[in-house]
Structure formats: structure tokens, C-alpha cells
Tab-separated table of C-alpha atoms and ligand atoms in Angstrom:
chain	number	residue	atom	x	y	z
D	887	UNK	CA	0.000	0.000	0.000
D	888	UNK	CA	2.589	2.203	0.797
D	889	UNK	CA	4.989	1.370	-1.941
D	890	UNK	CA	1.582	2.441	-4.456
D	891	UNK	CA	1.261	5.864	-2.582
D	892	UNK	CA	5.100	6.111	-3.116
D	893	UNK	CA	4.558	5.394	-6.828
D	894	UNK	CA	1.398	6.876	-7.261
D	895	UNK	CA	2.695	10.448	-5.827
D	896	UNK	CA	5.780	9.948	-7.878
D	897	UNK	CA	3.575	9.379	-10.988
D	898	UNK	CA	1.633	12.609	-10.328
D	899	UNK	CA	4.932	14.776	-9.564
D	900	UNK	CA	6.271	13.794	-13.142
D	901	UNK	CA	2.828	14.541	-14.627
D	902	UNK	CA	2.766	17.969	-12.511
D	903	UNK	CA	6.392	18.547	-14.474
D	904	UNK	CA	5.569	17.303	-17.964
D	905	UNK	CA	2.362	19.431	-17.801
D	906	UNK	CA	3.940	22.414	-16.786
D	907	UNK	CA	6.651	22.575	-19.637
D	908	UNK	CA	4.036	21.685	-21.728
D	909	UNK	CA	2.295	24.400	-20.712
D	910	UNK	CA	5.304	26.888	-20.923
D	911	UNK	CA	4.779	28.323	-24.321
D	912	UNK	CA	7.511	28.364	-26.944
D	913	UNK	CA	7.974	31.958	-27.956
D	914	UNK	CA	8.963	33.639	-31.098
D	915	UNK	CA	10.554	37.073	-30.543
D	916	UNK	CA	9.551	39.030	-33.753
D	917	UNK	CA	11.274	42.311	-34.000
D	918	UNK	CA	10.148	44.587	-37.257
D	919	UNK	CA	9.585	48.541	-37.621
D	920	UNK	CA	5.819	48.837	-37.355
D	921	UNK	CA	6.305	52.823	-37.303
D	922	UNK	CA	8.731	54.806	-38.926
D	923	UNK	CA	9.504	55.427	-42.237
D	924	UNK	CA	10.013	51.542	-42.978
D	925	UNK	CA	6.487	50.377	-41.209
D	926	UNK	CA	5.267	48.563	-44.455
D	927	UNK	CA	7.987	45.995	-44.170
D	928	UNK	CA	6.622	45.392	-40.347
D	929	UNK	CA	3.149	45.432	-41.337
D	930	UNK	CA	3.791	42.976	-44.296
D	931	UNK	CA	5.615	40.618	-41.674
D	932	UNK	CA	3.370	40.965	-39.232
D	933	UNK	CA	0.411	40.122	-41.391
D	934	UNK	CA	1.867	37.374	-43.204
D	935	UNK	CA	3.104	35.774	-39.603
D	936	UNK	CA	-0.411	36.144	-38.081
D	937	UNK	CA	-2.029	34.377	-41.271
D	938	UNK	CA	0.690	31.608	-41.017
D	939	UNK	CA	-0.170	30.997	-37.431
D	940	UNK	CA	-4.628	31.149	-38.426
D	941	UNK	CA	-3.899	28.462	-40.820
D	942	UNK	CA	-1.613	26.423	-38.761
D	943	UNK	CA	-2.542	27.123	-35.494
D	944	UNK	CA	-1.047	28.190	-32.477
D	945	UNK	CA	0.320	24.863	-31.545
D	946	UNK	CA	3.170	22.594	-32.882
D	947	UNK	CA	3.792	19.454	-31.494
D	948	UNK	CA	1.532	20.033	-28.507
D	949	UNK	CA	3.688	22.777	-27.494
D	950	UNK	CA	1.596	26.123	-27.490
D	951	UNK	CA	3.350	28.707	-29.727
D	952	UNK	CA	3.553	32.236	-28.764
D	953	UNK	CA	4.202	35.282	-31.173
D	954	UNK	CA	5.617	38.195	-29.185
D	955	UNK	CA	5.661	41.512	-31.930
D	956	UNK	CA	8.069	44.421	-30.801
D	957	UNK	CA	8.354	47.333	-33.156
D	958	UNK	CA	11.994	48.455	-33.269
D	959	UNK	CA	10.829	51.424	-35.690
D	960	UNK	CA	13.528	50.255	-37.928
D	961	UNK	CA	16.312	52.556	-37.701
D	962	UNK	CA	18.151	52.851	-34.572
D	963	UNK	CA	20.205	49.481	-34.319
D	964	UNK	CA	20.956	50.060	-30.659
D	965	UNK	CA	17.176	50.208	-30.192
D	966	UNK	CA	16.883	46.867	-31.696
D	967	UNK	CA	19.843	45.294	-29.963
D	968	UNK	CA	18.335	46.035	-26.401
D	969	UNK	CA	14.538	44.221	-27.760
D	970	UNK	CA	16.200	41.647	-28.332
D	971	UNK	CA	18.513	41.525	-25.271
D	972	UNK	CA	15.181	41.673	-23.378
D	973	UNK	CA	13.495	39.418	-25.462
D	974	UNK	CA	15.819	36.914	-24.566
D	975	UNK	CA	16.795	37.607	-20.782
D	976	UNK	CA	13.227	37.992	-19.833
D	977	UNK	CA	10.708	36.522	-22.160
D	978	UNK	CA	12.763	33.957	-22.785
D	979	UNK	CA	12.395	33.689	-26.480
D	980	UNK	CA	13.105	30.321	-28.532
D	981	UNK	CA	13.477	32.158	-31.564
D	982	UNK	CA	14.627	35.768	-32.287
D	983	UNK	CA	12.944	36.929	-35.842
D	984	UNK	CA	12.460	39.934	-38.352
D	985	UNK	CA	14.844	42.405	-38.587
D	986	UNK	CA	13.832	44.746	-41.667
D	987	UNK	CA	16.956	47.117	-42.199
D	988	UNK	CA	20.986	45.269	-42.426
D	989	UNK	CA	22.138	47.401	-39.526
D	990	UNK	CA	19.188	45.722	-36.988
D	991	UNK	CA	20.353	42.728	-38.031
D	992	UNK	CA	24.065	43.933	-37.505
D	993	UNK	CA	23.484	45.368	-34.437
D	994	UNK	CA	21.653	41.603	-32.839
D	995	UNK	CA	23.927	39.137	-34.586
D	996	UNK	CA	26.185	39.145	-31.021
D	997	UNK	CA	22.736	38.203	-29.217
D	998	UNK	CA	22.191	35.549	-31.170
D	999	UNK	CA	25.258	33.824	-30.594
D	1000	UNK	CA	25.929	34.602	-26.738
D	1001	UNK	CA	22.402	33.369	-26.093
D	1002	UNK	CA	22.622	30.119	-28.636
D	1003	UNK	CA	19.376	31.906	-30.160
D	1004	UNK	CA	18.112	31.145	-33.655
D	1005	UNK	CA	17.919	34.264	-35.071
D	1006	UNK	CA	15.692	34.366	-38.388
D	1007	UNK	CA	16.260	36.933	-41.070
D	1008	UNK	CA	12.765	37.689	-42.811
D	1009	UNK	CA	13.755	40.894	-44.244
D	1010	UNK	CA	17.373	42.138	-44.242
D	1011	UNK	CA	19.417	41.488	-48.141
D	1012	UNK	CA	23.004	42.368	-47.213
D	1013	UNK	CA	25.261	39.330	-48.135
D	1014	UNK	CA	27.054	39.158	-45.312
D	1015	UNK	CA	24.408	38.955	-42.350
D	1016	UNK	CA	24.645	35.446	-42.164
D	1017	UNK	CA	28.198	35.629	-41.169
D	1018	UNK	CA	27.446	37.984	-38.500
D	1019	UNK	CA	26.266	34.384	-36.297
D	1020	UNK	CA	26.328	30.940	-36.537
D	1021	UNK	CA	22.688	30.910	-35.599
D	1022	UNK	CA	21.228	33.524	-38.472
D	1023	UNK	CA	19.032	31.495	-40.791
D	1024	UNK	CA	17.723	33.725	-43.400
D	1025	UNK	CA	13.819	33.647	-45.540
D	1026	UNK	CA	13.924	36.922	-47.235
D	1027	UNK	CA	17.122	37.471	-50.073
D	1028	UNK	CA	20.268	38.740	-50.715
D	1029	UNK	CA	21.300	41.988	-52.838
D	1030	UNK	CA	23.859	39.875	-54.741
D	1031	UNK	CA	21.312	36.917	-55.299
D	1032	UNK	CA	18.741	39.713	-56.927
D	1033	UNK	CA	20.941	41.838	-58.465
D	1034	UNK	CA	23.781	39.487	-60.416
D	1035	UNK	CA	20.612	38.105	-62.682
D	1036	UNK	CA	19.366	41.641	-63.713
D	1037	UNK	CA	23.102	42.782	-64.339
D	1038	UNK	CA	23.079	39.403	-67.123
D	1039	UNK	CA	19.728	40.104	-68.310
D	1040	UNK	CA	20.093	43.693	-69.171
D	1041	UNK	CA	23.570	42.937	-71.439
D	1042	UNK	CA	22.726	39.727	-73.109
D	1043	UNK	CA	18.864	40.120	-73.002
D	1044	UNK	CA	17.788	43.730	-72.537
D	1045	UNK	CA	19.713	45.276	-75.179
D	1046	UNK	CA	21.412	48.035	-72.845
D	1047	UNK	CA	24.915	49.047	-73.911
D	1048	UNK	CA	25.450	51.433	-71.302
D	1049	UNK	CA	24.225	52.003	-67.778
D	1050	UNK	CA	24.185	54.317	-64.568
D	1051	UNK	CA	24.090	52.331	-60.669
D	1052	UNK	CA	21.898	54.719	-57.872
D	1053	UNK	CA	21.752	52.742	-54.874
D	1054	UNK	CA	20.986	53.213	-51.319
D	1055	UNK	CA	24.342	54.088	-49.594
D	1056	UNK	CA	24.629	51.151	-46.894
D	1057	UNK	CA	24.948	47.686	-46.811
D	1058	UNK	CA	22.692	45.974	-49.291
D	1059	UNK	CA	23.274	49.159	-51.343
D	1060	UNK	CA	26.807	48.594	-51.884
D	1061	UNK	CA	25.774	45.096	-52.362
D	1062	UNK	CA	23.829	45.385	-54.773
D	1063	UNK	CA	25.823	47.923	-56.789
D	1064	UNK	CA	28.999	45.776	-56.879
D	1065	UNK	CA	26.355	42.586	-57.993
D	1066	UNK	CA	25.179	44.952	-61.151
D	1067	UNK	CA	28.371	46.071	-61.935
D	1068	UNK	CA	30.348	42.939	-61.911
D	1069	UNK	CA	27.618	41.228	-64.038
D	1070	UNK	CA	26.922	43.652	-66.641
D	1071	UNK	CA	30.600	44.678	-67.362
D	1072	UNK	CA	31.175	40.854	-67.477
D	1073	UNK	CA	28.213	40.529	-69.886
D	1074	UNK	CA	29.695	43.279	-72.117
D	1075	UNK	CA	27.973	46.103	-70.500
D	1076	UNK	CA	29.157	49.940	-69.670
D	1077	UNK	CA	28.980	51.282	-66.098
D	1078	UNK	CA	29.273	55.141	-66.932
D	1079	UNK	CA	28.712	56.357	-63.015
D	1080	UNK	CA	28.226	54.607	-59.815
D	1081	UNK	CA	25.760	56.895	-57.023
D	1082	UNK	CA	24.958	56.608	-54.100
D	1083	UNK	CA	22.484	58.386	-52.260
D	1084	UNK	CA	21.857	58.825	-48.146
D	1085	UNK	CA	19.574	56.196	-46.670
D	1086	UNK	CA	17.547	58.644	-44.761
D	1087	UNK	CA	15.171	60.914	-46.214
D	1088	UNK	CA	16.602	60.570	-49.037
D	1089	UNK	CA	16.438	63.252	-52.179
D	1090	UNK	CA	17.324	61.732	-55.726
D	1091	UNK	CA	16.418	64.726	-57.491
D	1092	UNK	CA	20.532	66.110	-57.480
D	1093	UNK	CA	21.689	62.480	-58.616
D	1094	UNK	CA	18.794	62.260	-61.132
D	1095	UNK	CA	20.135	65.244	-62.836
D	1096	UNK	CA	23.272	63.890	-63.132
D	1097	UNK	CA	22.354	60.390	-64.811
D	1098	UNK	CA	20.097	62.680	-67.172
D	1099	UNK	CA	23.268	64.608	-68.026
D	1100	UNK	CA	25.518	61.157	-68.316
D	1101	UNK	CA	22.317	59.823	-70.662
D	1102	UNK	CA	23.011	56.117	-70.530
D	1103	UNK	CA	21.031	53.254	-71.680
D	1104	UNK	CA	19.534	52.492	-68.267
D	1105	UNK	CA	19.654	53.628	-64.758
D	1106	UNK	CA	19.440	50.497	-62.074
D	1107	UNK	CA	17.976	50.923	-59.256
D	1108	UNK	CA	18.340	49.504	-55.533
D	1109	UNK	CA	16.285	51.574	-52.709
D	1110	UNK	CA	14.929	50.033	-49.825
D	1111	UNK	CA	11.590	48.766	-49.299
D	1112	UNK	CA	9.136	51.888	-48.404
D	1113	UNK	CA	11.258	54.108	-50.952
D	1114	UNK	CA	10.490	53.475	-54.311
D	1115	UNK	CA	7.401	56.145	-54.593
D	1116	UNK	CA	9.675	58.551	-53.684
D	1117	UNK	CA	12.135	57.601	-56.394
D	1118	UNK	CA	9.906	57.079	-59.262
D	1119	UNK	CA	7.976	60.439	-58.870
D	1120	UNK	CA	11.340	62.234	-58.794
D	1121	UNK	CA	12.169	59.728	-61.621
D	1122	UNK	CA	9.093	60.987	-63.873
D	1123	UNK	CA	9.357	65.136	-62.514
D	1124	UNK	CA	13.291	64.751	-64.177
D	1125	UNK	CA	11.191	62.825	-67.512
D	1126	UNK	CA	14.603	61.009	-67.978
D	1127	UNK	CA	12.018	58.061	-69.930
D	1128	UNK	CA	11.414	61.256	-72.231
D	1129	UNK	CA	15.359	60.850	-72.618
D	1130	UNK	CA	15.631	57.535	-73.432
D	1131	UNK	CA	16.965	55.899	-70.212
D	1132	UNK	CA	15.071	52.910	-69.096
D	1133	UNK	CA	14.852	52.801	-65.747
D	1134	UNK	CA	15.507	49.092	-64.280
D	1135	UNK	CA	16.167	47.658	-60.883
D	1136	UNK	CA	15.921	45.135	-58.078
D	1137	UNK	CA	12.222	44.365	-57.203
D	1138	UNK	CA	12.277	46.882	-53.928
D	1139	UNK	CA	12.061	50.009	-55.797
D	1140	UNK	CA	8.357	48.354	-57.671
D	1141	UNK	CA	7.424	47.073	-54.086
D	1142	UNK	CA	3.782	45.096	-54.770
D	1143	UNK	CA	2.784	47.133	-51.393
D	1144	UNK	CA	3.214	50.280	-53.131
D	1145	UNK	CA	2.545	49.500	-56.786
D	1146	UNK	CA	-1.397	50.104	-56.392
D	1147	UNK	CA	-0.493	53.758	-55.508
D	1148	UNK	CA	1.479	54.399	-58.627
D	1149	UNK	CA	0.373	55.341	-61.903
D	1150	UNK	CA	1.576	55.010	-65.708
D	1151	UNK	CA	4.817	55.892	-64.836
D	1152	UNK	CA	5.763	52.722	-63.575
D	1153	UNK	CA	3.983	50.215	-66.556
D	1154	UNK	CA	6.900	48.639	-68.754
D	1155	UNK	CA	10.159	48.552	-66.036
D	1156	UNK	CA	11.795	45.698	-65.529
D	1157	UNK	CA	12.570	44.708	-62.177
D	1158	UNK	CA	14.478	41.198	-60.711
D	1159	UNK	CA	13.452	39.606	-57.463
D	1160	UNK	CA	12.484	36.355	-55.899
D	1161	UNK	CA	8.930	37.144	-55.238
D	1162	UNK	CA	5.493	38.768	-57.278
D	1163	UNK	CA	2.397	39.262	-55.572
D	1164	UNK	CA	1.453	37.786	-59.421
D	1165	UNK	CA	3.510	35.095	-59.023
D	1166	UNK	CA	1.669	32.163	-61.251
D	1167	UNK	CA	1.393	29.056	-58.768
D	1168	UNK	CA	-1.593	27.524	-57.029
D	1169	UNK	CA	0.023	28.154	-53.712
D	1170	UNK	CA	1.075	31.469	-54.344
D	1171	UNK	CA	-2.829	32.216	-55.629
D	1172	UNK	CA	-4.160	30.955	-52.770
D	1173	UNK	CA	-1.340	33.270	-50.411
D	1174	UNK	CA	-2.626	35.781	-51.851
D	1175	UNK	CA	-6.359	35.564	-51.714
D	1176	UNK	CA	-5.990	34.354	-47.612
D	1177	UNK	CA	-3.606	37.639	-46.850
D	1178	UNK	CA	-5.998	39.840	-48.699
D	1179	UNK	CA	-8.889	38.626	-46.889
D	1180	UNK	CA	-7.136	38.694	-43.835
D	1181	UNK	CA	-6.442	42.203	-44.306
D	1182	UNK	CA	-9.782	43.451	-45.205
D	1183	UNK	CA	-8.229	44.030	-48.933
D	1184	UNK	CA	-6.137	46.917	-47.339
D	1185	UNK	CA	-2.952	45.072	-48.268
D	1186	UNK	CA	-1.198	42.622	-50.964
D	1187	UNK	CA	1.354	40.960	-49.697
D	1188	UNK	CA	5.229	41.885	-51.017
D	1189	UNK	CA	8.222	40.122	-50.945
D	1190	UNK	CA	8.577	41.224	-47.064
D	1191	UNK	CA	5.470	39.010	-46.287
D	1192	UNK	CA	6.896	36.212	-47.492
D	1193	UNK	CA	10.119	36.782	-45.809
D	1194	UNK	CA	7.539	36.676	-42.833
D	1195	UNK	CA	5.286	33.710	-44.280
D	1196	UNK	CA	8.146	31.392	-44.762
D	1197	UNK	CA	10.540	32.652	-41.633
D	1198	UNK	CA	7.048	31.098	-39.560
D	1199	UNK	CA	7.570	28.036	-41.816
D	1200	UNK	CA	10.697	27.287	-41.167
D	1201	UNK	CA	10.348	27.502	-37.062
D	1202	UNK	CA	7.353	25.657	-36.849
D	1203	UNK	CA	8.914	23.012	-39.378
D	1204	UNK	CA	12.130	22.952	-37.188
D	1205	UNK	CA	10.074	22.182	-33.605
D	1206	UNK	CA	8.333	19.856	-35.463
D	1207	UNK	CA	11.088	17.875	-36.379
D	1208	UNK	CA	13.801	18.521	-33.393
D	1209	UNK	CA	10.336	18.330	-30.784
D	1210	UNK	CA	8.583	21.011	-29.115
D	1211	UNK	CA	11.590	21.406	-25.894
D	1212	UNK	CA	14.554	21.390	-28.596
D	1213	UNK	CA	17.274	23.684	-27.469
D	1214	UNK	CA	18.807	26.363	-29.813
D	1215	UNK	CA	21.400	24.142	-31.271
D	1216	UNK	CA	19.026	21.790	-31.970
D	1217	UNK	CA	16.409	23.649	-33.938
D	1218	UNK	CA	19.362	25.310	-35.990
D	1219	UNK	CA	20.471	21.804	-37.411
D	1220	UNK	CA	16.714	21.301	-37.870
D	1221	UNK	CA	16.588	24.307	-39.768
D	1222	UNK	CA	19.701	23.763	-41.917
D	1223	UNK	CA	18.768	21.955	-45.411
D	1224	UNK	CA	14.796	22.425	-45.169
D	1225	UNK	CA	12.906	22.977	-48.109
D	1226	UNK	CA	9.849	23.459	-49.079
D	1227	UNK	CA	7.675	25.006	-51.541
D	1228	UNK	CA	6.299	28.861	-50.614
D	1229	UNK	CA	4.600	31.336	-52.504
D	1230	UNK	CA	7.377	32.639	-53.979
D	1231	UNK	CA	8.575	29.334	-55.669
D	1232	UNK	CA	10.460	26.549	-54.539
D	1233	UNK	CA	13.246	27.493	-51.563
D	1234	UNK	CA	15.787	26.034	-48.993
D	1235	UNK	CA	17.776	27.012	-46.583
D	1236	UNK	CA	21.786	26.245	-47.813
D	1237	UNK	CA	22.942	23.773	-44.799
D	1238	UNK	CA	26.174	24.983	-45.532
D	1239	UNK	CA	25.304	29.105	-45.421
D	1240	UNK	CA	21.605	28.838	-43.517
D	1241	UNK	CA	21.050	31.132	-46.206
D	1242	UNK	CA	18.117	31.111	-48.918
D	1243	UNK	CA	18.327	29.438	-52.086
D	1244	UNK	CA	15.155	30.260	-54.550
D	1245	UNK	CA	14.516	31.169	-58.015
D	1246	UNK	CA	15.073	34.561	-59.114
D	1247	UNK	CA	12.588	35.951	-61.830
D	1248	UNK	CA	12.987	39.003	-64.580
D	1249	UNK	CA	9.657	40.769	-64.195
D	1250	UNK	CA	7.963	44.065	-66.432
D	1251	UNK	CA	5.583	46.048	-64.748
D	1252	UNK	CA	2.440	45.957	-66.161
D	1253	UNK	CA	-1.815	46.366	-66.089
D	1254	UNK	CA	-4.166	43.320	-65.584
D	1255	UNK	CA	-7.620	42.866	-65.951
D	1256	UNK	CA	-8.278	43.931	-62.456
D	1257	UNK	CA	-6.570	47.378	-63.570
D	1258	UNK	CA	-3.866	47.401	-61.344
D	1259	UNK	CA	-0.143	46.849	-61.957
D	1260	UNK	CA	2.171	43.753	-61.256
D	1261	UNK	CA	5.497	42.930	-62.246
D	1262	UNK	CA	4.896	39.797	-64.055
D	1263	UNK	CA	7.362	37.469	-64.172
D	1264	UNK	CA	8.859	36.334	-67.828
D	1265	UNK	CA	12.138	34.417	-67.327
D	1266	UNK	CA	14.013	32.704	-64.409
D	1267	UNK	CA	16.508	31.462	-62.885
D	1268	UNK	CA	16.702	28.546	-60.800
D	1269	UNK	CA	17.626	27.586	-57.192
D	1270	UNK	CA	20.249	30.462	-57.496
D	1271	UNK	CA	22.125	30.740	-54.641
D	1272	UNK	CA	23.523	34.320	-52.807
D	1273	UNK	CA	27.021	34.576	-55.330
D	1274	UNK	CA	28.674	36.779	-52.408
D	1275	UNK	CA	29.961	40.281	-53.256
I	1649	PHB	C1	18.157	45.858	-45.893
I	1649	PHB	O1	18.341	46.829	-45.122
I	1649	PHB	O2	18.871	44.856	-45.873
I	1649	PHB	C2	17.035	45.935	-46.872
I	1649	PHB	C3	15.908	46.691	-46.564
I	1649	PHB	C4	14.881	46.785	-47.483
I	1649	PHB	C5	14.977	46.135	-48.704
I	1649	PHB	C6	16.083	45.357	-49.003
I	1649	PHB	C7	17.116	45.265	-48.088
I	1649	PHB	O3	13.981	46.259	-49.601
């Protein structure tokens, strides 16, 4: 009788434990500027995370998932350093994730790896982030993975013999500039000028008057998320089209969140990214009807979202398969050589990098029968892979 108490109350003390780690949520630190002059890439993220978690629910493996959303508002890396640090320290975070500007993700790499915290890029393009920590998996894209195909494409395929680089002057910037440069002058292209312009409130007009004085083929673009309005009225005031220089880019500057909002001026540019809110696949179609819905048709979902969708993928994927108490370590190797197939096209995570590997499509802008304009995508290429800087 007494041995069964013994056993009995032994029994219910190892229930009383399992129950209450169960019962400890797994959290998932998401860190994004949701004010600020980059809150659409928050809002995107945001959006696309919450759908993720309505159509999978808020439970993996019997572990209760928990989605804690801190807006950093986007440009103080300091700011987002010390989220993090808290997230960490005192929510106790499984998973650190976002991070929509390079320098954010800069500024938390050191977290990351003095915690043993997976820290998911869903945003951030500079090459080198995932360097910055052994535990930085990235879902969103690199400058040099965009960029290198549009640098090929406008030599060999877009008939442009000479061209001008304006780029945002930091990280992915310089990124993306190199990327273009190297390709086309490989592909038997002419760089005539390389600009830059400041990050911050920025003002092309000055640099526009310079590429309309240098009159080459093309001007290529790179400008953050959030900036290309900005860029292509000052781009239209300066009439440089009316001059003969085709204006071509990375995706960013013909963002699908801002694209509604924009008029003729942007129908007929070709652009180069991984992702197209007319992206022609059953899943994407159906991505895009859920996030609209889910949004009250206020939003359609950009690359960022995705960056967001598939970041949410990838953790719940990696408890699944390392179990819902896996340490850091352990849902990094579970995260290392996933794949799957997202909106955007098939993608994986490089085991070797734990960065993204996805198709990259050649888009032109254009109307379709719902009146609005997409970039719609016309050529790709395959599981291309970040080619470094
Ligand atoms: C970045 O800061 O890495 C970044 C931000 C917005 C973009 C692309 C890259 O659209």
C-alpha cells in the first residue's frame, strides 16, 4: 500500500512537471519597424506571420506557440539590440525573428550567438548577415542573389549598352551595386557612373540630374523597401524616360505594397526579385487571396510578407522535427537543409550558409484585368544561390 502511494505520488509529480513545460509556451521574438519610415515591411511581416499561425494554429507538437511583436521602428540598431537583449533575458524567447533594415540585423547578430538563439532573417538582403552568427538562418534574399541576374539580363537580353548604378548608400546598397556592376561589365555592358544616395530621407532629385546629363542606356535601381514612390515620382518630374533611359532595378524600388499607388509611370520597367504578388502558382494564388482577406483588402502581400510567411515556416517546421523542448542548437540543425515550396517558388535554406536558395525571376511592370499593376514574371533562374559580393 505504501509502496503504491510512493509510486502513485511519484507518478503525479512527473505529470505535474511534464504538464507544466508543456504548458510553458515556446515563444517567437519578432522584431520589425511597425512605425517609422520603414512600417510597411513590419506590417507585411506581421500580417503574413499572423495568417501563417490562423492556418496552422497556435500549436506545434503540442507545445503552445507564442508570437511576441516588438516594433523596433527600424532605424536605430541600438534600439533593436536592447529588444532583443530583453526578449531573450526575460521573455525567454526560442526564436529571435524579423529584422527589416541590415544594420538591426548587424546590431543583434552578437545576441544571437551569446544566447545560442536562432535568429531568423525575414527581411534584411546584405550578403554578409549570415556571417554575422552561426545561428542567423535567413527567408527573405540577398542583394547579390537579386541583383547578379538583372546585371546578365540587361547585357545579353535587354539590349542596354550602357548604364548608370543609384543605390541606397549602406549595406545591401553597396551590395547590390557591386552585384550589377560585376555582371553587366562581365556581360559586355558599360557602367558610366556609380551613385549613391543617403539612406535617410533621401532626395534623388541632385543624382537624377546627373544620370540625365551622363544619358546612358539604363539607370538600375536599388532603394529600400518603403522608398520606391519617392524615387519614381522624382524619376518621372526629371522625364529622364522622355530621354531615353530605361529605368531598371531590383524588385524593392516596384514594391507590390506600393505598386497600387502608382500610376503610368511605372507600366513597362523591368525589375528582378524572388517574389510577385502575381507570381503564377496555385500556392502562391491561394497566399494571396488568404492575406488579402485577412487584411480586409487593405494590403497585398510583397516580398517582405513572405520573408515573414516562410521565416514562420521554417520555425514551426524545425520544432516539429527537433520536438517542441529542442534547445537552440538543436532547432538550428533542424533548420539547416529544409525545403519546401512557398509562394514565392520553390526554396531552402543552404545547410552549408543557412542562407536562402530560390529562383530569381525578370519581371515588367504591367496592367491586368483587375486594372492594377504587377510585375509579371517572364524568365528565371533557378535555385540560385547568394554569389557573395
Ligand atoms: C536591408 O536593409 O537589408 C534591406 C531593406 C529593405 C529592402 C532590401 C534590403 O527592400
Amino acid at each position: 500500500m505504501k509502496k503504491f502511494v510512493k509510486v502513485a505520488l511519484a507518478a503525479t509529480c512527473l505529470m505535474t512537471a511534464a504538464v507544466s513545460q508543456a504548458a510553458e509556451p515556446f515563444k517567437i521574438g519578432l522584431i520589425i519597424p511597425m512605425t517609422g519610415p520603414f512600417a510597411s515591411t513590419g506590417k507585411q511581416i506581421e500580417a503574413a506571420a499572423r495568417l501563417y499561425m490562423q492556418q496552422n494554429g497556435d500549436e506545434v507538437a503540442g507545445r503552445k506557440i507564442e508570437l511576441i511583436v516588438k516594433d523596433d521602428g527600424g532605424v536605430q540598431p541600438e534600439a533593436t539590440k536592447r529588444i532583443a537583449q530583453e526578449l531573450v533575458v526575460q521573455d525567454k524567447v526560442g526564436v529571435l525573428a524579423g529584422f527589416g533594415l541590415t544594420p538591426l540585423a548587424f546590431a543583434t547578430a552578437p545576441i544571437a550567438t551569446q544566447s545560442k538563439t536562432p535568429m531568423v532573417v525575414m527581411a534584411a538582403g546584405t550578403s554578409s548577415i549570415v556571417q554575422k552568427s552561426p545561428y542567423i538562418v535567413r527567408t527573405s534574399m540577398t542583394l547579390p542573389q537579386v541583383t547578379a541576374p538583372m546585371g546578365q539580363w540587361a547585357a545579353k537580353e535587354g539590349g542596354i549598352k550602357s548604364a548608370v548604378t543609384l543605390i541606397a548608400d549602406y549595406g545591401p546598397g553597396h551590395d547590390a551595386e557591386k552585384a550589377f556592376v560585376k555582371n553587366f561589365s562581365e556581360a559586355g555592358g558599360k557602367v558610366l557612373d556609380s551613385l549613391r544616395v543617403p539612406m535617410q530621407n533621401p532626395d534623388f532629385s541632385p543624382f537624377l540630374q546627373r544620370v540625365r546629363d551622363l544619358k546612358p542606356d539604363a539607370l538600375f535601381i536599388f532603394v529600400p523597401s518603403g522608398q520606391g514612390s519617392t524615387l519614381m515620382k522624382q524619376f518621372t518630374e526629371r522625364n529622364l524616360a522622355g530621354q531615353g533611359i530605361k529605368l531598371i532595378g531590383t524588385g524593392d524600388v516596384l514594391d507590390d505594397d506600393l505598386l497600387p499607388a502608382m500610376g503610368d509611370e511605372a507600366l513597362g520597367i523591368i525589375t528582378s526579385q524572388h517574389y510577385s504578388t502575381a507570381h503564377d502558382s496555385p500556392e502562391n494564388k491561394a497566399y494571396v487571396e488568404a492575406f488579402r482577406k485577412m487584411t480586409n483588402n487593405s494590403m497585398r502581400p510583397n516580398f517582405m510578407s513572405v520573408g515573414g510567411y516562410d521565416g514562420m515556416h521554417l520555425i514551426y517546421e524545425a520544432l516539429k522535427k527537433a520536438g517542441p523542448n529542442a534547445n537552440g542548437d538543436q532547432l538550428l540543425a533542424a533548420m539547416k537543409g529544409m525545403k519546401w515550396v512557398s509562394p514565392r517558388g520553390p526554396m531552402q535554406i543552404d545547410p552549408e550558409t543557412r542562407d536562402v536558395v530560390q529562383d530569381i525571376y525578370i519581371r515588367r511592370s504591367e496592367r491586368l484585368a483587375d486594372g492594377q499593376i504587377y510585375n509579371v514574371e517572364f524568365d528565371v533562374i533557378k535555385e540560385f544561390k547568394d554569389p557573395g559580393i
